[in-house]
Structures are given as C-alpha cells and as structure tokens.
PDB file of C-alpha atoms in Angstrom:
ATOM      1  CA  MET A   1     -10.705 -20.565  49.735  1.00 84.00           C
ATOM      2  CA  ASN A   2     -11.201 -21.215  46.011  1.00 91.00           C
ATOM      3  CA  ILE A   3      -8.612 -22.603  43.595  1.00 92.00           C
ATOM      4  CA  THR A   4      -7.565 -19.141  42.369  1.00 89.00           C
ATOM      5  CA  ASP A   5      -6.872 -18.009  45.928  1.00 88.00           C
ATOM      6  CA  GLN A   6      -4.843 -21.171  46.556  1.00 90.00           C
ATOM      7  CA  PHE A   7      -2.839 -20.578  43.372  1.00 83.00           C
ATOM      8  CA  ILE A   8      -2.095 -16.944  44.270  1.00 82.00           C
ATOM      9  CA  ASP A   9      -1.135 -17.918  47.828  1.00 85.00           C
ATOM     10  CA  GLY A  10       1.200 -20.572  46.414  1.00 82.00           C
ATOM     11  CA  LEU A  11       2.881 -18.023  44.131  1.00 73.00           C
ATOM     12  CA  TYR A  12       3.269 -15.633  47.026  1.00 78.00           C
ATOM     13  CA  ASP A  13       4.857 -18.361  49.145  1.00 80.00           C
ATOM     14  CA  LEU A  14       7.279 -19.162  46.305  1.00 71.00           C
ATOM     15  CA  SER A  15       8.251 -15.509  46.023  1.00 69.00           C
ATOM     16  CA  ARG A  16       9.185 -15.400  49.709  1.00 74.00           C
ATOM     17  CA  GLN A  17      11.323 -18.503  49.945  1.00 76.00           C
ATOM     18  CA  GLU A  18      15.097 -18.575  49.641  1.00 79.00           C
ATOM     19  CA  TYR A  19      16.380 -20.512  46.652  1.00 78.00           C
ATOM     20  CA  PRO A  20      19.530 -22.665  46.653  1.00 83.00           C
ATOM     21  CA  GLU A  21      22.570 -21.069  45.026  1.00 86.00           C
ATOM     22  CA  GLU A  22      22.761 -23.896  42.480  1.00 88.00           C
ATOM     23  CA  LEU A  23      19.227 -23.108  41.304  1.00 80.00           C
ATOM     24  CA  LYS A  24      20.034 -19.395  41.067  1.00 79.00           C
ATOM     25  CA  GLN A  25      23.087 -20.124  38.924  1.00 85.00           C
ATOM     26  CA  HIS A  26      21.055 -22.392  36.648  1.00 81.00           C
ATOM     27  CA  ALA A  27      18.402 -19.699  36.272  1.00 80.00           C
ATOM     28  CA  LYS A  28      21.027 -17.103  35.371  1.00 82.00           C
ATOM     29  CA  LYS A  29      22.436 -19.407  32.675  1.00 83.00           C
ATOM     30  CA  CYS A  30      18.936 -19.905  31.271  1.00 81.00           C
ATOM     31  CA  LEU A  31      18.371 -16.136  31.205  1.00 84.00           C
ATOM     32  CA  LEU A  32      21.678 -15.606  29.385  1.00 85.00           C
ATOM     33  CA  ASP A  33      20.732 -18.317  26.897  1.00 84.00           C
ATOM     34  CA  TYR A  34      17.364 -16.633  26.394  1.00 85.00           C
ATOM     35  CA  LEU A  35      19.017 -13.270  25.708  1.00 85.00           C
ATOM     36  CA  GLY A  36      21.373 -14.815  23.147  1.00 86.00           C
ATOM     37  CA  VAL A  37      18.662 -16.535  21.144  1.00 83.00           C
ATOM     38  CA  THR A  38      16.432 -13.456  21.386  1.00 87.00           C
ATOM     39  CA  VAL A  39      19.110 -11.200  19.901  1.00 86.00           C
ATOM     40  CA  ALA A  40      19.643 -13.743  17.096  1.00 85.00           C
ATOM     41  CA  GLY A  41      15.897 -13.928  16.471  1.00 84.00           C
ATOM     42  CA  ALA A  42      15.530 -10.154  16.491  1.00 83.00           C
ATOM     43  CA  LYS A  43      17.949  -9.917  13.584  1.00 79.00           C
ATOM     44  CA  GLU A  44      16.108 -12.693  11.742  1.00 74.00           C
ATOM     45  CA  TYR A  45      12.634 -11.172  12.097  1.00 72.00           C
ATOM     46  CA  MET A  46      13.371  -7.442  11.883  1.00 71.00           C
ATOM     47  CA  LYS A  47      10.683  -6.855   9.229  1.00 66.00           C
ATOM     48  CA  VAL A  48       7.970  -8.624  11.213  1.00 64.00           C
ATOM     49  CA  GLU A  49       8.868  -6.675  14.315  1.00 62.00           C
ATOM     50  CA  ASP A  50       8.847  -3.396  12.399  1.00 67.00           C
ATOM     51  CA  THR A  51       5.140  -3.958  11.766  1.00 68.00           C
ATOM     52  CA  PHE A  52       4.469  -4.276  15.502  1.00 63.00           C
ATOM     53  CA  MET A  53       6.730  -1.366  16.404  1.00 62.00           C
ATOM     54  CA  LYS A  54       4.953   0.988  13.997  1.00 66.00           C
ATOM     55  CA  SER A  55       1.437  -0.057  14.947  1.00 63.00           C
ATOM     56  CA  LYS A  56      -0.892   1.680  17.376  1.00 53.00           C
ATOM     57  CA  ILE A  57      -0.473  -1.103  19.935  1.00 56.00           C
ATOM     58  CA  ALA A  58       3.239  -0.288  20.086  1.00 63.00           C
ATOM     59  CA  GLU A  59       2.705   2.982  21.920  1.00 71.00           C
ATOM     60  CA  GLY A  60       4.567   3.244  25.177  1.00 79.00           C
ATOM     61  CA  ASP A  61       8.118   3.280  26.436  1.00 86.00           C
ATOM     62  CA  LEU A  62       8.114   1.012  29.462  1.00 90.00           C
ATOM     63  CA  ALA A  63       9.922  -2.098  28.209  1.00 91.00           C
ATOM     64  CA  THR A  64      12.841  -2.799  25.886  1.00 89.00           C
ATOM     65  CA  VAL A  65      12.637  -4.722  22.656  1.00 86.00           C
ATOM     66  CA  ILE A  66      15.743  -6.895  22.831  1.00 88.00           C
ATOM     67  CA  GLY A  67      18.155  -6.524  19.939  1.00 84.00           C
ATOM     68  CA  ARG A  68      16.668  -3.227  18.805  1.00 80.00           C
ATOM     69  CA  GLY A  69      17.410  -0.751  21.570  1.00 79.00           C
ATOM     70  CA  GLU A  70      13.853   0.585  21.388  1.00 82.00           C
ATOM     71  CA  LYS A  71      11.168   0.670  24.037  1.00 87.00           C
ATOM     72  CA  THR A  72       7.465   0.004  23.720  1.00 87.00           C
ATOM     73  CA  SER A  73       4.514  -1.084  25.853  1.00 88.00           C
ATOM     74  CA  VAL A  74       4.941  -3.992  28.260  1.00 91.00           C
ATOM     75  CA  GLU A  75       2.561  -6.121  26.217  1.00 89.00           C
ATOM     76  CA  ASN A  76       4.230  -5.380  22.908  1.00 87.00           C
ATOM     77  CA  ALA A  77       7.747  -5.936  24.287  1.00 89.00           C
ATOM     78  CA  ALA A  78       6.674  -9.305  25.675  1.00 91.00           C
ATOM     79  CA  LEU A  79       5.102 -10.230  22.323  1.00 87.00           C
ATOM     80  CA  VAL A  80       7.998  -9.111  20.113  1.00 87.00           C
ATOM     81  CA  ASN A  81      10.650 -10.561  22.434  1.00 89.00           C
ATOM     82  CA  GLY A  82       8.678 -13.804  22.598  1.00 86.00           C
ATOM     83  CA  ILE A  83       8.637 -13.996  18.795  1.00 84.00           C
ATOM     84  CA  SER A  84      12.353 -13.226  18.607  1.00 85.00           C
ATOM     85  CA  SER A  85      13.318 -15.705  21.312  1.00 84.00           C
ATOM     86  CA  HIS A  86      11.687 -18.570  19.448  1.00 79.00           C
ATOM     87  CA  ALA A  87      12.422 -17.441  15.876  1.00 75.00           C
ATOM     88  CA  VAL A  88      15.651 -19.322  15.267  1.00 73.00           C
ATOM     89  CA  GLU A  89      14.530 -22.464  17.137  1.00 68.00           C
ATOM     90  CA  LEU A  90      17.450 -22.362  19.559  1.00 64.00           C
ATOM     91  CA  ASP A  91      15.410 -21.543  22.661  1.00 55.00           C
ATOM     92  CA  ASP A  92      14.869 -23.959  25.505  1.00 58.00           C
ATOM     93  CA  GLY A  93      12.574 -26.867  24.994  1.00 57.00           C
ATOM     94  CA  HIS A  94      11.171 -29.968  26.516  1.00 57.00           C
ATOM     95  CA  ARG A  95      11.684 -32.944  24.198  1.00 59.00           C
ATOM     96  CA  VAL A  96       8.762 -34.980  25.437  1.00 61.00           C
ATOM     97  CA  GLY A  97       6.322 -32.089  25.710  1.00 57.00           C
ATOM     98  CA  MET A  98       7.375 -30.334  22.492  1.00 60.00           C
ATOM     99  CA  ILE A  99       7.020 -26.991  24.274  1.00 63.00           C
ATOM    100  CA  HIS A 100       9.246 -23.961  24.702  1.00 65.00           C
ATOM    101  CA  LEU A 101       8.205 -22.350  27.990  1.00 73.00           C
ATOM    102  CA  GLY A 102      11.105 -19.929  28.284  1.00 76.00           C
ATOM    103  CA  ALA A 103      10.223 -17.878  25.199  1.00 81.00           C
ATOM    104  CA  PRO A 104       6.847 -16.558  26.373  1.00 84.00           C
ATOM    105  CA  ILE A 105       7.455 -16.678  30.133  1.00 84.00           C
ATOM    106  CA  ILE A 106      10.845 -14.966  30.250  1.00 87.00           C
ATOM    107  CA  SER A 107       9.686 -12.416  27.659  1.00 89.00           C
ATOM    108  CA  ALA A 108       6.740 -11.466  29.871  1.00 90.00           C
ATOM    109  CA  LEU A 109       8.805 -11.501  33.082  1.00 90.00           C
ATOM    110  CA  LEU A 110      11.498  -9.207  31.657  1.00 90.00           C
ATOM    111  CA  ALA A 111       8.977  -6.711  30.289  1.00 92.00           C
ATOM    112  CA  VAL A 112       7.087  -6.501  33.593  1.00 92.00           C
ATOM    113  CA  ALA A 113      10.297  -6.397  35.658  1.00 91.00           C
ATOM    114  CA  GLU A 114      11.626  -3.487  33.604  1.00 92.00           C
ATOM    115  CA  ALA A 115       8.353  -1.547  33.641  1.00 93.00           C
ATOM    116  CA  GLU A 116       7.944  -2.028  37.397  1.00 92.00           C
ATOM    117  CA  ASN A 117      11.653  -1.399  38.100  1.00 92.00           C
ATOM    118  CA  LEU A 118      12.047  -4.765  39.812  1.00 89.00           C
ATOM    119  CA  GLY A 119      15.407  -6.185  40.797  1.00 85.00           C
ATOM    120  CA  LEU A 120      17.055  -9.472  39.925  1.00 80.00           C
ATOM    121  CA  GLN A 121      15.719 -11.195  43.054  1.00 77.00           C
ATOM    122  CA  ASP A 122      12.128 -10.353  42.067  1.00 79.00           C
ATOM    123  CA  LEU A 123      12.774 -11.462  38.501  1.00 78.00           C
ATOM    124  CA  LEU A 124      14.247 -14.762  39.681  1.00 76.00           C
ATOM    125  CA  GLY A 125      11.271 -15.254  42.016  1.00 74.00           C
ATOM    126  CA  GLY A 126       8.934 -15.006  39.040  1.00 73.00           C
ATOM    127  CA  TYR A 127      11.204 -17.283  37.054  1.00 73.00           C
ATOM    128  CA  PHE A 128      11.354 -19.939  39.769  1.00 69.00           C
ATOM    129  CA  SER A 129       7.587 -20.022  40.095  1.00 64.00           C
ATOM    130  CA  TRP A 130       7.320 -21.824  36.734  1.00 56.00           C
ATOM    131  CA  LEU A 131      10.412 -24.062  36.912  1.00 53.00           C
TER     132      LEU A 131
END
C-alpha cells in the first residue's frame, strides 16, 4: 500500500467515526463564524467577484456564492467564497503558523457539499478530517 492509499484509507476511517458532541458544537461555531466573515468579505470585494462571475469559468449553477445569492460552478464558488472569507481579515487563523485554513477548506467543502447534495454529517466529516 503506497502513501496515497494510506492517506485515502485514513480519510475514509475519519469519515466513519462518531465525533464527540463538544467537537460537533465547536465545528458548528466555526462554520457560523466562517459564514459571517464571508458575507462581510463579499460586500467588500463585490467588484472583484463580478469579474469572476461574468467570466467563462463561472458557468454552472451547482454551488452558491455566499453573500450574492447567485450560483456558479463548484470550482468558482470555492474560489470566490475563499476570497470573500479572507478579505476582511477576520477569518480563523493560527498565530504561530500565520495561516488561515478555514477560508480555503470550508469554501471548498461547502461548494462540494451543495453540488453533491450532502448533509450536515457529511460536511462535518470533511471538516473534521483537517482539524
């Protein structure tokens, strides 16, 4: 078994385990925080997002662009929502690492979950796999 197989098996195992209620509540708070900063960022960067929304890569109607009420491709929704969620610098961060993992990861998870019609449990499973 190569390293990619081990990684995929590990993700699968994570998706099948039951998570403590405390962790679920923390994840829900993080998702709510993400949505708040994404809506704020969407208002801040409306002109930048208009460029993406009008471009050829914006074709599709599978995933929502937060703060706009429009749908686009999964990839474009993840990109635009990722930009918005980090735009006002209020998103989650890790002081020592100087990184903001929530912006790109939650943006991608939400776009895929919506396009694939996944429920909250599936979304949280994807979320927990990177915590």
